[in-house]
PDB file of C-alpha atoms in Angstrom:
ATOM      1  CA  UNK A   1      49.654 -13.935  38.372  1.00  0.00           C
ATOM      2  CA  UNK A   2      47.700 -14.132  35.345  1.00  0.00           C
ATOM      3  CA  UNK A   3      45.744 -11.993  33.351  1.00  0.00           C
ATOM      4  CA  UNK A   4      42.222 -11.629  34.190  1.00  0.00           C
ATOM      5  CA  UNK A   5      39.592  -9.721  32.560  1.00  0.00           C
ATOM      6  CA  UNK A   6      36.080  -8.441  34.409  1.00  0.00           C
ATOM      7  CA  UNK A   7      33.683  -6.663  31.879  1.00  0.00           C
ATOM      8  CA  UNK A   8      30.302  -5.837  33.226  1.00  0.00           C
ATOM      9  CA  UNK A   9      26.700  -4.868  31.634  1.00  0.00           C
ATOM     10  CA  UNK A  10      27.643  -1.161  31.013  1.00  0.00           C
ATOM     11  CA  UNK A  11      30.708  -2.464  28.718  1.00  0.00           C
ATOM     12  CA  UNK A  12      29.551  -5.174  26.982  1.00  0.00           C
ATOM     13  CA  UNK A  13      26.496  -2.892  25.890  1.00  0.00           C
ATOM     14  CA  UNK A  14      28.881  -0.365  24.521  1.00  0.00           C
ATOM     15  CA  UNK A  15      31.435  -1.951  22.602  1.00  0.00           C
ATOM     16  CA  UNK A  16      28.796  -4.729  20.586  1.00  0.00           C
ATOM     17  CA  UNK A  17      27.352  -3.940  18.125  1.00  0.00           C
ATOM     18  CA  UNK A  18      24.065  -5.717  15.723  1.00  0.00           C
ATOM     19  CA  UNK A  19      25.790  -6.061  12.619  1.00  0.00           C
ATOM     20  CA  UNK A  20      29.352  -7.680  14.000  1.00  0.00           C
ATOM     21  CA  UNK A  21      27.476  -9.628  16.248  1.00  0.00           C
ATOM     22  CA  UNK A  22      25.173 -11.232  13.227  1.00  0.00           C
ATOM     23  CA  UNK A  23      28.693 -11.731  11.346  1.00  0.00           C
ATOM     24  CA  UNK A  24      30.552 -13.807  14.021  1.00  0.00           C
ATOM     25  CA  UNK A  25      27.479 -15.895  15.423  1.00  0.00           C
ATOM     26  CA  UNK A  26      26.974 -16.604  11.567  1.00  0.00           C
ATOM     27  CA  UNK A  27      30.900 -17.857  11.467  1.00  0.00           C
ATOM     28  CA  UNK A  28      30.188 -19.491  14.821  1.00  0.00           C
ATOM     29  CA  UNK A  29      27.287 -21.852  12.857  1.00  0.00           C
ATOM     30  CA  UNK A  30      29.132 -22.387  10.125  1.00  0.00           C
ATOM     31  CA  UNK A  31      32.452 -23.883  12.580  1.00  0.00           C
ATOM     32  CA  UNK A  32      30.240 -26.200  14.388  1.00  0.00           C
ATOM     33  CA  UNK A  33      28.666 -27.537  11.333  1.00  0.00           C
ATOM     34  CA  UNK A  34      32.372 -28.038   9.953  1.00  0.00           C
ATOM     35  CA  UNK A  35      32.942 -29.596  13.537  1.00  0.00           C
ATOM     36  CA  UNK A  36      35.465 -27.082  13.899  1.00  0.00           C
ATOM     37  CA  UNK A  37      33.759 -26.575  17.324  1.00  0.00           C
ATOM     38  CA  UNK A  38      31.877 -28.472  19.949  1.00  0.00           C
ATOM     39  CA  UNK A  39      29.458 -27.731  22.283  1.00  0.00           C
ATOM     40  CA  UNK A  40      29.121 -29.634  25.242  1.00  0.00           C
ATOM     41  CA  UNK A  41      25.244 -31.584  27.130  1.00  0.00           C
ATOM     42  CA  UNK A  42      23.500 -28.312  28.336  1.00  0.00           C
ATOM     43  CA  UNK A  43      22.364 -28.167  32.411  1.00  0.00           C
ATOM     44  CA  UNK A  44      19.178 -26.971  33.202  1.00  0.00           C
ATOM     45  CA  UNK A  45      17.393 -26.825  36.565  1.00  0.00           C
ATOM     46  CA  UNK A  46      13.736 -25.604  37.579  1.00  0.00           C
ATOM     47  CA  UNK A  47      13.833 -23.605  40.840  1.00  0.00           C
ATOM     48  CA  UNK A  48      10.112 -23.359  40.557  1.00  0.00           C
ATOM     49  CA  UNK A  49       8.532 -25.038  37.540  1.00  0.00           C
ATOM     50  CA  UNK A  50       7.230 -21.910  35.292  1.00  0.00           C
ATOM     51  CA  UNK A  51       8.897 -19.381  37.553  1.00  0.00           C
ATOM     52  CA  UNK A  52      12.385 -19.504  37.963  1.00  0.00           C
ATOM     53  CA  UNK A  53      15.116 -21.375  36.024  1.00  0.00           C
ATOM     54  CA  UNK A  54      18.553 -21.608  35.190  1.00  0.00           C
ATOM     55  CA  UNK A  55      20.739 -23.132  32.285  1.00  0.00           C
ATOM     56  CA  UNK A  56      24.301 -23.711  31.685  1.00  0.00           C
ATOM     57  CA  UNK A  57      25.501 -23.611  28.022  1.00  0.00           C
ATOM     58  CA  UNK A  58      29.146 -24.499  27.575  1.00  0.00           C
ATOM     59  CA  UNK A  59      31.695 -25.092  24.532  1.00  0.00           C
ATOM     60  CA  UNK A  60      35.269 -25.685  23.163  1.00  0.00           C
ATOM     61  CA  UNK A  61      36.617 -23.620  20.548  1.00  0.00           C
ATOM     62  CA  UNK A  62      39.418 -24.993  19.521  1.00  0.00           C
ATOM     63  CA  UNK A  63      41.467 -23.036  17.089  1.00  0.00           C
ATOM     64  CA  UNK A  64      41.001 -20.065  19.469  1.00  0.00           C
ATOM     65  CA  UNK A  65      42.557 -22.086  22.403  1.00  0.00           C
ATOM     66  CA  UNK A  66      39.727 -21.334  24.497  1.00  0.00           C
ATOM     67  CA  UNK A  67      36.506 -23.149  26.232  1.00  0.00           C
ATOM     68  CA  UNK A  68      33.865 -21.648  28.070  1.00  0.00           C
ATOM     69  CA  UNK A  69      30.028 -21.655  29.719  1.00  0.00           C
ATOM     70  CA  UNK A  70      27.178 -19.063  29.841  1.00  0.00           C
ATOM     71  CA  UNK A  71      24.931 -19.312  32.992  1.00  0.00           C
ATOM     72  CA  UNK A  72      21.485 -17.928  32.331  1.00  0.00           C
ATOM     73  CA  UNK A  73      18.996 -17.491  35.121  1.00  0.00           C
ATOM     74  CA  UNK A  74      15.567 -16.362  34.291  1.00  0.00           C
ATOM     75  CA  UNK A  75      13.215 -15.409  37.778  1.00  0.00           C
ATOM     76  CA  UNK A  76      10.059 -14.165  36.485  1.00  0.00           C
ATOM     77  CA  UNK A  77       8.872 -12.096  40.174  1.00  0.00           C
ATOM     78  CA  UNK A  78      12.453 -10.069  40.015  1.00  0.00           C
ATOM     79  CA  UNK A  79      10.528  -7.422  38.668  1.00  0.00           C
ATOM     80  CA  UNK A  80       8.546  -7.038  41.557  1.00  0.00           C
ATOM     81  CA  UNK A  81      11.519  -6.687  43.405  1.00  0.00           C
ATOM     82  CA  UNK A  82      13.203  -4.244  41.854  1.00  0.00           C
ATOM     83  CA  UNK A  83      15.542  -6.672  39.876  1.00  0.00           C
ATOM     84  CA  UNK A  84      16.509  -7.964  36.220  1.00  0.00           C
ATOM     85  CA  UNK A  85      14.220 -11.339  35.431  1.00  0.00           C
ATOM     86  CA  UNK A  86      16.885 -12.477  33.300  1.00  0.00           C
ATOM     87  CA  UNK A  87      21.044 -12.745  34.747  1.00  0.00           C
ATOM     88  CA  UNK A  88      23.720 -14.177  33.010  1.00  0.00           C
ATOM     89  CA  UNK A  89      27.514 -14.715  33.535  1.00  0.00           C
ATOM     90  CA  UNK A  90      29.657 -15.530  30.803  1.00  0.00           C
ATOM     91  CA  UNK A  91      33.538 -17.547  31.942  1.00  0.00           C
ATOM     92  CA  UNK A  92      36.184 -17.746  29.420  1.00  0.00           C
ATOM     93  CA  UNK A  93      38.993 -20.636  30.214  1.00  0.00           C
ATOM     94  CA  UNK A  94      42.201 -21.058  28.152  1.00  0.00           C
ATOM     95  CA  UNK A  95      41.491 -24.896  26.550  1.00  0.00           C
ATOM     96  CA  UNK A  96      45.438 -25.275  27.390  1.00  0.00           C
ATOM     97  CA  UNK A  97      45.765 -24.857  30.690  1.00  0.00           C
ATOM     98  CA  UNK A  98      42.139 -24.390  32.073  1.00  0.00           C
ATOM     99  CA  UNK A  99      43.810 -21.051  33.029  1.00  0.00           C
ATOM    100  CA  UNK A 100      40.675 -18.501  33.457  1.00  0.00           C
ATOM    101  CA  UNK A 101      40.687 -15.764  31.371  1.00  0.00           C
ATOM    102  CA  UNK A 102      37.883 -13.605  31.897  1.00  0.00           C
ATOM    103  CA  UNK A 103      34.239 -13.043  33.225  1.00  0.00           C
ATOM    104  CA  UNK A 104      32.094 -11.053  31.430  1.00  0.00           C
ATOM    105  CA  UNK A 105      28.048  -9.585  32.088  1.00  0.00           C
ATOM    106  CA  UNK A 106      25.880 -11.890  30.080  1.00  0.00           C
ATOM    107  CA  UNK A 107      22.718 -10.469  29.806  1.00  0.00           C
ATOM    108  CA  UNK A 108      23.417  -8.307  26.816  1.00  0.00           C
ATOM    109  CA  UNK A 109      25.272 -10.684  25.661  1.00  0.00           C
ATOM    110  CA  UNK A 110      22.475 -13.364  25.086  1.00  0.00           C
ATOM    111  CA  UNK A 111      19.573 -10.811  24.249  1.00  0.00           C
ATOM    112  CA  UNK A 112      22.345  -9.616  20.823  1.00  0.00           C
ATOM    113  CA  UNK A 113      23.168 -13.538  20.213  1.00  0.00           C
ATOM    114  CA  UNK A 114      19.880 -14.476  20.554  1.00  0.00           C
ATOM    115  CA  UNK A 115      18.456 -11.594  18.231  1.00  0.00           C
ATOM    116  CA  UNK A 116      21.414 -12.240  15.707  1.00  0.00           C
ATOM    117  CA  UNK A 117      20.189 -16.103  15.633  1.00  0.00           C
ATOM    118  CA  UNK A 118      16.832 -14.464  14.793  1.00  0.00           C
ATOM    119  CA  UNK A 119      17.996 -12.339  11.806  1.00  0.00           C
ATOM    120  CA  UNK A 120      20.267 -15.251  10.268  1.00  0.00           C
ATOM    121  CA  UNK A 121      17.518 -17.764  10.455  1.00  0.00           C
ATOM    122  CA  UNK A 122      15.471 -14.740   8.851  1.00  0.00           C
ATOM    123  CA  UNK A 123      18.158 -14.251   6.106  1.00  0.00           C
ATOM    124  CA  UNK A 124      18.249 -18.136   5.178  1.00  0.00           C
ATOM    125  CA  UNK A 125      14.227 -19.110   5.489  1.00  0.00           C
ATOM    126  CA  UNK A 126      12.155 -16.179   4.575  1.00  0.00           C
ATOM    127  CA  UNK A 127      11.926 -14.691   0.787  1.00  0.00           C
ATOM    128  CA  UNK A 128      14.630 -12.113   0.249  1.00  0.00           C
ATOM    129  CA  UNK A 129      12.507 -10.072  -1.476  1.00  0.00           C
ATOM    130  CA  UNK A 130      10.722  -9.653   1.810  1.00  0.00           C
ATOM    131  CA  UNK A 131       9.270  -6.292   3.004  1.00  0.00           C
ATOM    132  CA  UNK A 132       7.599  -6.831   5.843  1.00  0.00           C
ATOM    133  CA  UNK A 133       8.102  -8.181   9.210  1.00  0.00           C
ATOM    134  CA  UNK A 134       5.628  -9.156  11.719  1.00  0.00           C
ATOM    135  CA  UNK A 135       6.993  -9.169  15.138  1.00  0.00           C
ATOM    136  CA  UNK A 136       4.865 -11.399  17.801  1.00  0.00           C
ATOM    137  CA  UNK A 137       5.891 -10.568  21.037  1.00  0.00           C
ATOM    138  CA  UNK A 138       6.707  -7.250  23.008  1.00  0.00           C
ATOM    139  CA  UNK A 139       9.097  -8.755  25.559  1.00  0.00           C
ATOM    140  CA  UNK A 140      12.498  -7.755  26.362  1.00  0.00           C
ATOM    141  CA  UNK A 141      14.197 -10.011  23.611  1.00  0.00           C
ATOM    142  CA  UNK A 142      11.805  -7.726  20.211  1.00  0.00           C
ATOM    143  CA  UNK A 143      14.151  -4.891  19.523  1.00  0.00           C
ATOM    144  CA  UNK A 144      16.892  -7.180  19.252  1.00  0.00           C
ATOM    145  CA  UNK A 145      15.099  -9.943  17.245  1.00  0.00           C
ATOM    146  CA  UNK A 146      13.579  -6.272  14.628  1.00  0.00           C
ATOM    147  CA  UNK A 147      17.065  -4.938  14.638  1.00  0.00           C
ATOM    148  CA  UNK A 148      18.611  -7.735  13.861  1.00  0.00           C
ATOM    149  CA  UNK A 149      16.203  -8.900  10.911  1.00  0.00           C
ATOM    150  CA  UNK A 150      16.282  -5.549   9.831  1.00  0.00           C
ATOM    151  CA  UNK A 151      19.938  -5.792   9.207  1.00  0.00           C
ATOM    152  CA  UNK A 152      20.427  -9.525   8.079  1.00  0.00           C
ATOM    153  CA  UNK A 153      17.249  -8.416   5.368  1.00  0.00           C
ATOM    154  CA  UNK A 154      17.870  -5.387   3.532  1.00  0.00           C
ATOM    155  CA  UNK A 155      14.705  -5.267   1.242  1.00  0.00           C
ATOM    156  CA  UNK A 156      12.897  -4.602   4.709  1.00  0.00           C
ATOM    157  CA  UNK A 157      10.498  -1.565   4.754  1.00  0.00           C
ATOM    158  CA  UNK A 158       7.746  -2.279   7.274  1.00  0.00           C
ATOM    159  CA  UNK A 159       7.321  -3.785  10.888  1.00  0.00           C
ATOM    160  CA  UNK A 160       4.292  -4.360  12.334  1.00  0.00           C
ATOM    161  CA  UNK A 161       3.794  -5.354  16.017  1.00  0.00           C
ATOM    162  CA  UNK A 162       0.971  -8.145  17.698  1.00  0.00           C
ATOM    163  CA  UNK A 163       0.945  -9.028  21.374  1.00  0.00           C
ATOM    164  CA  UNK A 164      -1.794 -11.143  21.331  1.00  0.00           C
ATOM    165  CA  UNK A 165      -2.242 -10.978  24.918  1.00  0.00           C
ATOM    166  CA  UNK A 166      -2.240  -7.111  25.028  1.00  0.00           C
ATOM    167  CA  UNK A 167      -3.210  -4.887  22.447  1.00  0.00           C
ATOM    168  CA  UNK A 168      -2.645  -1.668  24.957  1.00  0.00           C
ATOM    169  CA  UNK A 169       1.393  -3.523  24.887  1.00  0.00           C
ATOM    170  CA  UNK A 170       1.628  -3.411  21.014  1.00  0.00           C
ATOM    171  CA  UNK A 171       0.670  -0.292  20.847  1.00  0.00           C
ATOM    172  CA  UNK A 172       3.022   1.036  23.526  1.00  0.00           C
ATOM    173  CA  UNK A 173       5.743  -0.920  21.718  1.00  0.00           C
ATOM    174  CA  UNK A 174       4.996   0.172  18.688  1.00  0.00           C
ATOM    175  CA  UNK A 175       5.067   4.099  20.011  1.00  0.00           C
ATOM    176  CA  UNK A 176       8.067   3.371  21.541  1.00  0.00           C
ATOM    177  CA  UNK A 177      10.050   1.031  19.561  1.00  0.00           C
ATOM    178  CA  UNK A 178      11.525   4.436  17.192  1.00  0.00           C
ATOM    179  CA  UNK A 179      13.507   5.528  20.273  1.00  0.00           C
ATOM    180  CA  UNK A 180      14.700   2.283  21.656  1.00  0.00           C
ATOM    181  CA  UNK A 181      15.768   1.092  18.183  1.00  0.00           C
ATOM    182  CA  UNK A 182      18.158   4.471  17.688  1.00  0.00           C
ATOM    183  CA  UNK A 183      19.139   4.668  21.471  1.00  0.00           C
ATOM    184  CA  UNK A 184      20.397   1.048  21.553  1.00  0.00           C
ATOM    185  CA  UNK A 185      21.333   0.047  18.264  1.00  0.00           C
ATOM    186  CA  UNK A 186      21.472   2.386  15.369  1.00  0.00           C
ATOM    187  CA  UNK A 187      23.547   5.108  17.280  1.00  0.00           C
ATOM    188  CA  UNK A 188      25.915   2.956  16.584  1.00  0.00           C
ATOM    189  CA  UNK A 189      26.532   3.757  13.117  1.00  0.00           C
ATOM    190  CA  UNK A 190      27.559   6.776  11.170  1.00  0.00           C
ATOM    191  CA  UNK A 191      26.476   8.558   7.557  1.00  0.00           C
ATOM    192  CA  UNK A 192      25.233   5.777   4.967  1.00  0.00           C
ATOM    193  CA  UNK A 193      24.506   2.910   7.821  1.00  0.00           C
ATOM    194  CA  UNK A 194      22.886   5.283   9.992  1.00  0.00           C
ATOM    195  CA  UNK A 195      20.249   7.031   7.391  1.00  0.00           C
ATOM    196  CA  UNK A 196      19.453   3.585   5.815  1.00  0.00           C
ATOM    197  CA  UNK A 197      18.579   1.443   8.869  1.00  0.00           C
ATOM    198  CA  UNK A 198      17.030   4.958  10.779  1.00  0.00           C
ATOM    199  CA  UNK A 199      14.633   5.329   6.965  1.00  0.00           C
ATOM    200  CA  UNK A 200      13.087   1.489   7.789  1.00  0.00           C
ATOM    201  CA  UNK A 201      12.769   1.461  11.657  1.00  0.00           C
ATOM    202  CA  UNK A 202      10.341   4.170  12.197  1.00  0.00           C
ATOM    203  CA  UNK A 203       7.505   2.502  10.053  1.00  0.00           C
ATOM    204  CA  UNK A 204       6.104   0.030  12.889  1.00  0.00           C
ATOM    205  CA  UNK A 205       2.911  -0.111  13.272  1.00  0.00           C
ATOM    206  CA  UNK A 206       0.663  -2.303  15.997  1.00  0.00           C
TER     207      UNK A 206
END
């Protein structure tokens, strides 16, 4: 028998955290440009066009002896059902053997990569003397993409919030975005961490 590992949603959302997420999707750019990784042709199907979709994102990581996929499905009338629009299912393989080694949740798992991808880009492109962010959107993916600019750009102090399509959304966010930030991210983090990022979160504004 082999060893097999099964971590679901209520795991992966406990043991990742922002700021060592940022740090190894960071290293994870800087292997593939040093082609010290690869990343394989991406699938993607529409179920129905503008309604339902899935992708398949897969890769080889060589010095880690492993390969792997991500399959993302994104049905935008779940909610109306009762049930997640966006599912995803992570498979890790040993690059050896082919020898599975684990299946993992991978809707948490995206929404931190995806919000760390925003922060580094943040980081690299905007002016580091930057103080304030301006976060379009109030979909699922904006507390990760705040937190994680927030993090990657320390001279941060204010965030204000546009849905263009909604003003009574922004300002919902915006009431709302103080809790969700410490609930799922900063609780994280203890003494000097904790007071710094909790002293530039609460200052959003619609």
């Amino acid at each position: 028998m082999f060893p097999f590992r099964v971590i679901n949603q209520e795991t992966t959302e406990d043991l990742l955290d922002m700021a060592s997420v940022i740090e190894v999707v960071e290293q994870a750019y800087q292997m593939k440009s040093a082609q010290q990784a690869t990343l394989f042709p991406m699938i993607f199907h529409e179920f129905v066009p503008g309604k339902a979709d899935m992708d398949i994102k897969s890769g080889h990581l060589p010095q880690a002896d492993v390969f792997g996929l991500k399959l993302v499905s994104w049905f935008g009338d779940n909610d109306q059902k009762g049930l997640p629009q966006l599912l995803g299912t992570v498979m890790v393989l040993d690059s050896r053997t082919g020898v599975p080694q684990g299946i993992l949740s991978g809707e948490h798992i995206t929404c931190m990569r995806t919000g760390a991808a925003g922060g580094i880009g943040a980081k690299y492109l905007a002016r580091p003397e930057s103080e304030h962010l301006l976060m379009i959107g109030t979909g699922h993916q904006a507390p990760f993409q705040i937190m994680a600019t927030l993090m990657a750009m320390p001279n941060i102090k204010r965030v204000s919030i546009s849905n263009p399509r909604s003003q009574a959304k922004a300002e919902k966010f915006a009431a709302e975005i103080k809790d969700k930030l410490l609930a799922k991210f900063v609780s994280k983090y203890k003494g000097y961490e904790y007071e710094r990022y909790a002293q530039k979160c609460w200052l959003c504004t619609r």
